[in-house]
């Protein structure tokens, strides 16, 4: 199982990070180690190497078929389930690495940085490109978005990444975060939703 993630896939999020409405010409892809996966409602422990650990709420799709060089028109056949996930980012470390022009996998792919909720069949939703999702912290909405605002829709992402990586059953694709990211703090309670369906719940320690 591998974890593939997409950066800069919502224009307003790009603006809040860099101050510009940057639209990438191609999807921005990075990977997370398999040890990054955190599931089953287990608590997230803020690592000691960061002073600003940001949540990034995302729709995550699960691959259900082996595929390589998938055509966009067939991409929907290659994922069967969807959920809410958190792509945790050591933001201060990311700024340092980006300024130095260095790779920044360690600020994205560290242990337990890919929190995952409960998967539900994708056909439960009429249109994967029109899904409201949100993150509540301590009972108040902290981040929300809709998949219609993606720069690159899910099927286009599947087709693109399959040019470079053979997709295998169980692989996960984090599809990018909308605007509204921010730091987490010890003692907070996080809940992730698609529509009114709660799929993710855990505590920060």
CSV table of C-alpha atoms in Angstrom, one decimal:
chain,number,residue,atom,x,y,z
A,1,UNK,CA,0.0,0.0,0.0
A,2,UNK,CA,1.2,3.5,-0.9
A,3,UNK,CA,0.0,6.9,-0.1
A,4,UNK,CA,0.0,9.5,-2.9
A,5,UNK,CA,-1.0,13.1,-2.2
A,6,UNK,CA,-1.8,16.2,-4.2
A,7,UNK,CA,-0.7,19.6,-3.4
A,8,UNK,CA,-2.0,23.0,-4.6
A,9,UNK,CA,-5.3,21.6,-5.9
A,10,UNK,CA,-7.6,24.4,-4.6
A,11,UNK,CA,-6.9,27.9,-5.8
A,12,UNK,CA,-7.9,29.6,-2.5
A,13,UNK,CA,-5.6,27.4,-0.5
A,14,UNK,CA,-2.7,28.3,-2.8
A,15,UNK,CA,-3.6,32.0,-2.1
A,16,UNK,CA,-3.5,31.5,1.7
A,17,UNK,CA,-0.1,29.9,1.5
A,18,UNK,CA,1.7,32.0,-1.0
A,19,UNK,CA,-0.5,35.1,-1.5
A,20,UNK,CA,-1.1,34.3,-5.1
A,21,UNK,CA,-3.9,32.6,-7.0
A,22,UNK,CA,-1.4,30.1,-8.6
A,23,UNK,CA,-2.9,27.4,-10.8
A,24,UNK,CA,-0.4,24.6,-11.6
A,25,UNK,CA,-0.3,23.4,-15.1
A,26,UNK,CA,-0.1,19.8,-13.9
A,27,UNK,CA,-1.0,18.1,-10.6
A,28,UNK,CA,1.6,18.5,-7.8
A,29,UNK,CA,2.3,15.0,-6.5
A,30,UNK,CA,4.1,13.9,-3.4
A,31,UNK,CA,4.2,10.7,-1.4
A,32,UNK,CA,3.9,9.7,2.2
A,33,UNK,CA,5.5,6.6,3.8
A,34,UNK,CA,3.3,3.8,4.8
A,35,UNK,CA,4.2,4.5,8.4
A,36,UNK,CA,2.4,7.9,8.0
A,37,UNK,CA,-1.0,6.2,8.1
A,38,UNK,CA,-3.0,6.7,11.3
A,39,UNK,CA,-6.4,5.1,11.5
A,40,UNK,CA,-9.2,3.6,13.7
A,41,UNK,CA,-9.6,6.8,15.7
A,42,UNK,CA,-6.1,6.6,17.3
A,43,UNK,CA,-4.8,9.9,18.8
A,44,UNK,CA,-2.4,12.0,16.9
A,45,UNK,CA,0.7,13.1,18.9
A,46,UNK,CA,2.2,16.4,17.8
A,47,UNK,CA,5.9,15.6,16.9
A,48,UNK,CA,8.6,17.4,18.8
A,49,UNK,CA,10.4,18.6,15.7
A,50,UNK,CA,7.7,21.2,14.8
A,51,UNK,CA,6.2,24.2,16.5
A,52,UNK,CA,3.4,24.5,13.9
A,53,UNK,CA,1.7,21.3,12.9
A,54,UNK,CA,-1.1,22.2,10.5
A,55,UNK,CA,-4.2,20.2,9.6
A,56,UNK,CA,-5.2,19.9,5.9
A,57,UNK,CA,-8.6,18.3,5.5
A,58,UNK,CA,-8.9,16.3,2.3
A,59,UNK,CA,-11.1,13.8,0.4
A,60,UNK,CA,-9.3,10.5,0.1
A,61,UNK,CA,-10.1,7.8,-2.5
A,62,UNK,CA,-9.2,4.2,-2.2
A,63,UNK,CA,-7.9,2.3,-5.3
A,64,UNK,CA,-9.7,-1.0,-6.0
A,65,UNK,CA,-8.0,-2.2,-9.2
A,66,UNK,CA,-4.5,-2.7,-10.6
A,67,UNK,CA,-3.8,0.1,-13.1
A,68,UNK,CA,-1.2,1.8,-15.2
A,69,UNK,CA,-1.5,4.6,-17.8
A,70,UNK,CA,-5.2,4.8,-17.0
A,71,UNK,CA,-7.3,6.9,-19.5
A,72,UNK,CA,-9.3,9.7,-17.7
A,73,UNK,CA,-12.6,8.3,-19.1
A,74,UNK,CA,-11.9,4.9,-17.4
A,75,UNK,CA,-10.5,6.4,-14.1
A,76,UNK,CA,-13.7,6.0,-12.1
A,77,UNK,CA,-13.5,2.2,-12.4
A,78,UNK,CA,-10.3,2.3,-10.3
A,79,UNK,CA,-11.6,3.6,-7.0
A,80,UNK,CA,-14.5,2.2,-5.0
A,81,UNK,CA,-14.5,4.1,-1.7
A,82,UNK,CA,-14.0,7.6,-0.3
A,83,UNK,CA,-13.5,9.2,3.1
A,84,UNK,CA,-12.1,12.2,4.9
A,85,UNK,CA,-8.4,12.4,5.8
A,86,UNK,CA,-6.0,14.8,7.4
A,87,UNK,CA,-2.7,15.6,5.7
A,88,UNK,CA,-0.7,16.9,8.7
A,89,UNK,CA,2.1,19.3,7.7
A,90,UNK,CA,5.0,20.5,9.8
A,91,UNK,CA,4.5,24.0,8.4
A,92,UNK,CA,7.6,25.7,10.0
A,93,UNK,CA,9.8,22.9,8.7
A,94,UNK,CA,8.2,23.1,5.2
A,95,UNK,CA,8.9,26.9,5.0
A,96,UNK,CA,12.6,26.2,6.0
A,97,UNK,CA,13.0,23.5,3.4
A,98,UNK,CA,11.2,25.4,0.6
A,99,UNK,CA,13.3,28.5,1.3
A,100,UNK,CA,16.5,26.4,0.9
A,101,UNK,CA,15.2,24.7,-2.3
A,102,UNK,CA,15.3,21.3,-0.6
A,103,UNK,CA,12.9,18.4,-0.8
A,104,UNK,CA,10.2,18.6,1.9
A,105,UNK,CA,9.0,15.0,2.3
A,106,UNK,CA,10.0,15.0,5.9
A,107,UNK,CA,7.5,17.8,6.7
A,108,UNK,CA,4.7,15.9,5.0
A,109,UNK,CA,5.4,12.2,5.2
A,110,UNK,CA,6.4,11.8,8.9
A,111,UNK,CA,5.0,9.0,11.1
A,112,UNK,CA,1.2,9.3,11.6
A,113,UNK,CA,0.9,12.4,9.3
A,114,UNK,CA,-1.8,10.7,7.1
A,115,UNK,CA,-4.9,10.4,9.3
A,116,UNK,CA,-7.7,8.4,7.6
A,117,UNK,CA,-11.4,8.0,8.4
A,118,UNK,CA,-13.9,5.2,7.7
A,119,UNK,CA,-14.4,4.5,4.1
A,120,UNK,CA,-17.8,4.4,2.5
A,121,UNK,CA,-18.7,3.3,-1.1
A,122,UNK,CA,-18.2,6.0,-3.6
A,123,UNK,CA,-21.6,5.3,-5.2
A,124,UNK,CA,-23.2,6.5,-2.0
A,125,UNK,CA,-22.7,10.0,-3.3
A,126,UNK,CA,-24.3,11.2,-6.6
A,127,UNK,CA,-21.2,13.0,-7.8
A,128,UNK,CA,-17.7,12.8,-6.4
A,129,UNK,CA,-17.1,16.2,-7.9
A,130,UNK,CA,-19.8,17.9,-5.9
A,131,UNK,CA,-19.3,16.8,-2.3
A,132,UNK,CA,-19.3,19.1,0.7
A,133,UNK,CA,-16.7,18.1,3.4
A,134,UNK,CA,-15.5,19.8,6.5
A,135,UNK,CA,-13.4,19.5,9.7
A,136,UNK,CA,-14.8,20.4,13.1
A,137,UNK,CA,-12.4,21.1,16.0
A,138,UNK,CA,-14.0,21.0,19.5
A,139,UNK,CA,-17.4,21.1,17.9
A,140,UNK,CA,-16.8,24.1,15.7
A,141,UNK,CA,-16.2,24.1,12.0
A,142,UNK,CA,-12.5,24.9,11.3
A,143,UNK,CA,-12.3,24.1,7.5
A,144,UNK,CA,-14.8,23.3,4.8
A,145,UNK,CA,-14.8,22.8,1.1
A,146,UNK,CA,-16.4,21.2,-1.9
A,147,UNK,CA,-14.8,18.9,-4.4
A,148,UNK,CA,-16.2,21.0,-7.3
A,149,UNK,CA,-13.5,23.6,-6.5
A,150,UNK,CA,-10.6,21.2,-7.3
A,151,UNK,CA,-8.3,22.4,-10.0
A,152,UNK,CA,-7.7,18.8,-11.1
A,153,UNK,CA,-10.7,16.5,-10.5
A,154,UNK,CA,-10.4,13.1,-9.1
A,155,UNK,CA,-10.5,11.2,-12.4
A,156,UNK,CA,-7.8,13.5,-13.9
A,157,UNK,CA,-5.6,12.8,-10.8
A,158,UNK,CA,-6.0,9.1,-11.2
A,159,UNK,CA,-5.0,9.2,-14.8
A,160,UNK,CA,-2.1,11.5,-14.1
A,161,UNK,CA,-0.5,9.6,-11.2
A,162,UNK,CA,-0.9,6.3,-13.0
A,163,UNK,CA,1.6,7.5,-15.7
A,164,UNK,CA,4.3,7.4,-13.0
A,165,UNK,CA,3.1,4.9,-10.4
A,166,UNK,CA,1.4,1.6,-11.0
A,167,UNK,CA,-1.8,1.8,-8.8
A,168,UNK,CA,-2.5,-1.2,-6.7
A,169,UNK,CA,-5.5,-2.3,-4.7
A,170,UNK,CA,-5.5,-0.5,-1.4
A,171,UNK,CA,-3.5,2.5,-2.5
A,172,UNK,CA,-4.7,5.8,-1.1
A,173,UNK,CA,-4.9,9.2,-2.9
A,174,UNK,CA,-5.2,12.4,-0.9
A,175,UNK,CA,-6.8,14.8,-3.3
A,176,UNK,CA,-5.8,18.2,-1.9
A,177,UNK,CA,-7.0,20.7,0.7
A,178,UNK,CA,-9.2,23.8,0.4
A,179,UNK,CA,-8.5,27.0,2.1
A,180,UNK,CA,-8.8,27.2,5.9
A,181,UNK,CA,-5.8,25.1,7.1
A,182,UNK,CA,-4.4,25.9,10.5
A,183,UNK,CA,-2.4,24.5,13.5
A,184,UNK,CA,-3.6,21.8,15.9
A,185,UNK,CA,-3.1,21.9,19.6
A,186,UNK,CA,-2.8,19.4,22.4
A,187,UNK,CA,-6.3,18.5,23.8
A,188,UNK,CA,-8.3,19.2,20.6
A,189,UNK,CA,-11.0,16.9,19.3
A,190,UNK,CA,-11.2,16.6,15.5
A,191,UNK,CA,-14.2,15.3,13.5
A,192,UNK,CA,-14.3,15.0,9.7
A,193,UNK,CA,-17.5,14.9,7.6
A,194,UNK,CA,-18.7,14.4,4.1
A,195,UNK,CA,-22.0,16.2,4.1
A,196,UNK,CA,-23.6,15.2,7.3
A,197,UNK,CA,-21.8,11.8,7.5
A,198,UNK,CA,-19.1,11.7,10.2
A,199,UNK,CA,-16.3,9.5,9.0
A,200,UNK,CA,-13.3,10.7,11.0
A,201,UNK,CA,-12.8,11.3,14.8
A,202,UNK,CA,-9.7,11.5,16.9
A,203,UNK,CA,-7.9,13.5,19.6
A,204,UNK,CA,-4.7,15.5,19.5
A,205,UNK,CA,-2.2,14.7,22.2
